[in-house]
Coordinates of N, CA, C and O in Angstrom, one line a residue:
X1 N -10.2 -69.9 32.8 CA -9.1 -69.2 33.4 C -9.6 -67.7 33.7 O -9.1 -67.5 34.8
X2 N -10.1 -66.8 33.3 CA -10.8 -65.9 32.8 C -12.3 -65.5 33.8 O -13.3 -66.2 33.7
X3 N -12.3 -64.7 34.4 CA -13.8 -64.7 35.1 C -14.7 -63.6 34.2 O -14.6 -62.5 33.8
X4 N -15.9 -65.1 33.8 CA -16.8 -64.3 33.0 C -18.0 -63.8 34.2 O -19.1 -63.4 33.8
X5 N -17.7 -63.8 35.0 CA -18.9 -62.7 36.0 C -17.7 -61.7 36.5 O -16.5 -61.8 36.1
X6 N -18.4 -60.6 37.4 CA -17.6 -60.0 38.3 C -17.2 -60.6 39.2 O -16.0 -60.5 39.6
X7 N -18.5 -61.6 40.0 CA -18.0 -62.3 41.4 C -16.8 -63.1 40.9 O -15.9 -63.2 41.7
X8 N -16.6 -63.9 39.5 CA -15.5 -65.0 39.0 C -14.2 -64.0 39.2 O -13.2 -64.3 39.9
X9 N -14.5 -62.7 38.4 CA -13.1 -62.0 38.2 C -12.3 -62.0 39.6 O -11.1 -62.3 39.8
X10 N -13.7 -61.3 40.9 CA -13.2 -60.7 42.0 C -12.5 -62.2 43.1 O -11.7 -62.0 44.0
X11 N -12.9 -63.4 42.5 CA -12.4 -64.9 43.2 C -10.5 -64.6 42.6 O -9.4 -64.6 43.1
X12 N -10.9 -64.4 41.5 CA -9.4 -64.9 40.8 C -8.5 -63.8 41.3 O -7.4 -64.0 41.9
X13 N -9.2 -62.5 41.0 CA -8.2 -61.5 41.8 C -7.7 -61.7 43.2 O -6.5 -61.4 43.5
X14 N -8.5 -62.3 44.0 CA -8.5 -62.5 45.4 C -7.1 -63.7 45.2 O -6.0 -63.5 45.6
X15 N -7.7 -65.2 44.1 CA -6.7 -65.7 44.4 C -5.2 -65.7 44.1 O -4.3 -66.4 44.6
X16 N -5.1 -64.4 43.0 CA -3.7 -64.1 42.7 C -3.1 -63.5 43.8 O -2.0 -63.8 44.2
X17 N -3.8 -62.5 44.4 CA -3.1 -62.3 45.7 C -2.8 -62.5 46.9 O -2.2 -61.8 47.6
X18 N -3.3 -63.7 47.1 CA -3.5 -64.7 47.8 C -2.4 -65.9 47.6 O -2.1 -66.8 48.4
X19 N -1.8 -65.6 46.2 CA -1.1 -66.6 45.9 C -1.1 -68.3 46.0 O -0.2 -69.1 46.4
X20 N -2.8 -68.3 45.2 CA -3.3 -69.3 45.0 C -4.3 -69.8 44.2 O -5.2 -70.6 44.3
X21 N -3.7 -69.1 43.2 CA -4.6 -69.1 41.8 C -3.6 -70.2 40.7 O -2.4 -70.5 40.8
X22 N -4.1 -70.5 40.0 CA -3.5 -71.1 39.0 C -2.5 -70.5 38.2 O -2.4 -69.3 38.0
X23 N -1.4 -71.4 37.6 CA -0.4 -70.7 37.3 C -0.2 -69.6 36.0 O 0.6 -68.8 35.8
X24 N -1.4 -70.1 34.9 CA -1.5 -69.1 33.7 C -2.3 -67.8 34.1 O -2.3 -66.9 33.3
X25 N -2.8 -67.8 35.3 CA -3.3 -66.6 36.0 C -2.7 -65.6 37.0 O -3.1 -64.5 37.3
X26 N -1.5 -66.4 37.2 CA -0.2 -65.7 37.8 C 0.5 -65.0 36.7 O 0.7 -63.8 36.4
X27 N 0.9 -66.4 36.1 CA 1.6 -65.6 34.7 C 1.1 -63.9 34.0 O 1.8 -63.0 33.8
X28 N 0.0 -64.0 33.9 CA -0.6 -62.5 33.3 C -0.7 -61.8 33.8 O -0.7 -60.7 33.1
X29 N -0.7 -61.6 35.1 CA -0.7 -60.8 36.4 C 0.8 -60.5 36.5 O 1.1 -59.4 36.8
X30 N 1.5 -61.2 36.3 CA 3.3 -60.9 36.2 C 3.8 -60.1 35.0 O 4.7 -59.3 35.0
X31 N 3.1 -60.6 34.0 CA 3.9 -60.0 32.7 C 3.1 -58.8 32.8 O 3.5 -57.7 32.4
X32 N 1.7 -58.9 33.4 CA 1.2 -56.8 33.2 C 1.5 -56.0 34.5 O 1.5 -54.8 34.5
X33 N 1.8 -56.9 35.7 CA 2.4 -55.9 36.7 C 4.2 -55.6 36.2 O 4.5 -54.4 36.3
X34 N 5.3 -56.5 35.7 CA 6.2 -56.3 35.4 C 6.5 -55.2 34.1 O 7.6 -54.7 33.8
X35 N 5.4 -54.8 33.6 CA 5.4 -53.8 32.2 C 4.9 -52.4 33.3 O 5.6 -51.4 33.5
X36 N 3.9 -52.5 33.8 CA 3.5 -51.5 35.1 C 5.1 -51.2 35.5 O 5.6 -50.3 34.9
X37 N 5.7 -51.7 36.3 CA 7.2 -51.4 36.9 C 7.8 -51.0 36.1 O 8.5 -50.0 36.3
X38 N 7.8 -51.6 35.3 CA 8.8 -51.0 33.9 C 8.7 -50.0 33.2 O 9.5 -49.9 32.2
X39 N 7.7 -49.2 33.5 CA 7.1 -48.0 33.1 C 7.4 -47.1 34.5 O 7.7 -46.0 34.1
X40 N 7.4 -47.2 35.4 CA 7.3 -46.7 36.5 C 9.0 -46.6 37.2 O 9.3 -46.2 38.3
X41 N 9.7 -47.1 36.4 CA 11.3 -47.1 36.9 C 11.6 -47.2 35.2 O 12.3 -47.9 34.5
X42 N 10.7 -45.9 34.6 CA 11.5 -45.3 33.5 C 12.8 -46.2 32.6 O 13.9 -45.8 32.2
X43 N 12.0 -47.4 32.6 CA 13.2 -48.5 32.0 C 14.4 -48.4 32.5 O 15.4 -48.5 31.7
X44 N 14.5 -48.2 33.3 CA 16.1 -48.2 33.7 C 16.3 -50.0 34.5 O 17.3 -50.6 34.9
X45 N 15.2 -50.4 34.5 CA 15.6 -52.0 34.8 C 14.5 -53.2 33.7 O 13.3 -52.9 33.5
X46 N 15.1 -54.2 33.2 CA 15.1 -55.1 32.5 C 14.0 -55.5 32.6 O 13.4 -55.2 33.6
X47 N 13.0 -56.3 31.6 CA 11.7 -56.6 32.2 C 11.5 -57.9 32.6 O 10.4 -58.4 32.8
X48 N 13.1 -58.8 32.8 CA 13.2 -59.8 33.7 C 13.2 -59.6 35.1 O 12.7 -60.4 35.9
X49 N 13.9 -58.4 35.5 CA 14.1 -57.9 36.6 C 12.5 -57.5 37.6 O 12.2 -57.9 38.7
X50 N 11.9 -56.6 36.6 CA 10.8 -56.7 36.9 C 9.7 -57.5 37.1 O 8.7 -57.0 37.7
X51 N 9.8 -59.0 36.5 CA 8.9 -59.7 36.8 C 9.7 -60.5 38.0 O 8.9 -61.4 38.4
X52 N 10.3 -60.4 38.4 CA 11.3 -61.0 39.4 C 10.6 -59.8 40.8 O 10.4 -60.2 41.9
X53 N 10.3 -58.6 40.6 CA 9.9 -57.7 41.6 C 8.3 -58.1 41.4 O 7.9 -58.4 42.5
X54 N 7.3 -58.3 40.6 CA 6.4 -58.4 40.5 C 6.1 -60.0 41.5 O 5.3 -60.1 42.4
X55 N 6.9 -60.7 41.1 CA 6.8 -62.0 41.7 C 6.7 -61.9 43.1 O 5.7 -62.2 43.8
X56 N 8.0 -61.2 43.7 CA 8.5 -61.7 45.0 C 7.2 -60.8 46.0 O 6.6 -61.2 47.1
X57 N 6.9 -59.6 45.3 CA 5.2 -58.6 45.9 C 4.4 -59.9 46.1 O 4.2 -60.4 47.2
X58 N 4.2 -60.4 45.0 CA 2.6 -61.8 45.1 C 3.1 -62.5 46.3 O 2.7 -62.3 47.4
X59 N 4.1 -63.5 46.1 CA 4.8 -64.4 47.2 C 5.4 -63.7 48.4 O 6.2 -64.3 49.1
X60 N 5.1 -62.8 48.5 CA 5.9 -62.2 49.7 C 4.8 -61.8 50.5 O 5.0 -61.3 51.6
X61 N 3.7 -62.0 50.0 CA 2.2 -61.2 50.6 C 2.1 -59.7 50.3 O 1.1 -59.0 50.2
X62 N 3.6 -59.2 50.2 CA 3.4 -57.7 50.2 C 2.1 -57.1 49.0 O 1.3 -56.3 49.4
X63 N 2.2 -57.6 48.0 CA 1.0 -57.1 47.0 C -0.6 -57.2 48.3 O -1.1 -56.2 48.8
X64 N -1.0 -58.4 48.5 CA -2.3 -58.6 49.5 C -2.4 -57.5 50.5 O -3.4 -57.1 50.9
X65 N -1.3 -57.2 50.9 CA -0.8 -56.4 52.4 C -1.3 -54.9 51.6 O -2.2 -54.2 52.0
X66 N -0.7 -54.4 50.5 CA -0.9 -53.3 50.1 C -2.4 -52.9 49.5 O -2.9 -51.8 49.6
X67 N -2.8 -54.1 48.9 CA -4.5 -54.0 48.3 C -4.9 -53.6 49.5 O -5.6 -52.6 49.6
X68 N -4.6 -54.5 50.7 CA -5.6 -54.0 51.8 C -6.2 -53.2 52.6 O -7.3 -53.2 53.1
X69 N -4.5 -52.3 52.6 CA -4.1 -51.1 53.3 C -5.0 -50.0 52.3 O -5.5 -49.0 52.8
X70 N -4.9 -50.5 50.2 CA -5.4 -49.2 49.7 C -7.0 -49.8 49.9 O -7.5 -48.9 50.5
X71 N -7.6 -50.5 49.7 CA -9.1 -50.4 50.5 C -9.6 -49.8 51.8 O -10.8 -49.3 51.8
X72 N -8.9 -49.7 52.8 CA -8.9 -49.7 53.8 C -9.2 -47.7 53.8 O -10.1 -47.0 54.2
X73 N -8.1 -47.6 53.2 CA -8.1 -46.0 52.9 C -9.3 -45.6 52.0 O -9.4 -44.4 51.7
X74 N -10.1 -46.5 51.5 CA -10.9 -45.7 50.4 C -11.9 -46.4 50.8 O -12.8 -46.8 50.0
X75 N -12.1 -46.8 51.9 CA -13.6 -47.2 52.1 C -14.2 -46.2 53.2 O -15.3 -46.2 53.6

């Protein structure tokens, strides 16, 4: 589940945002982007809520759309 190279990590990253990675690899990517938000909206929202915003970024493409946009600027 786990990429023990860089190239393995950089597959899984790709396929979480891609939204096509396996689902215990989604899952961790949700519960630490939903604690990310939940830090970042000063708890003022639930950290159901937040994985519910974390989710709909992955499935909505918007997460891939924004990685790409911040590469794009730093290359």
């Amino acid at each position: 589940m786990a990429g023990a190279t860089e190239d393995e990590a950089a597959q899984i990253f790709d396929s979480v945002l891609e939204n096509r990675c396996l689902p215990g690899q989604k899952e961790v990517v949700l519960a630490n982007a939903a604690f990310a938000i939940q830090v970042l909206e000063r708890g003022q929202k639930s950290i159901d809520e937040c994985i519910a915003i974390a989710r709909e970024s992955i499935e909505s493409g918007a997460a891939l759309r924004t990685f790409k946009k911040f590469a794009e600027l730093n290359s």
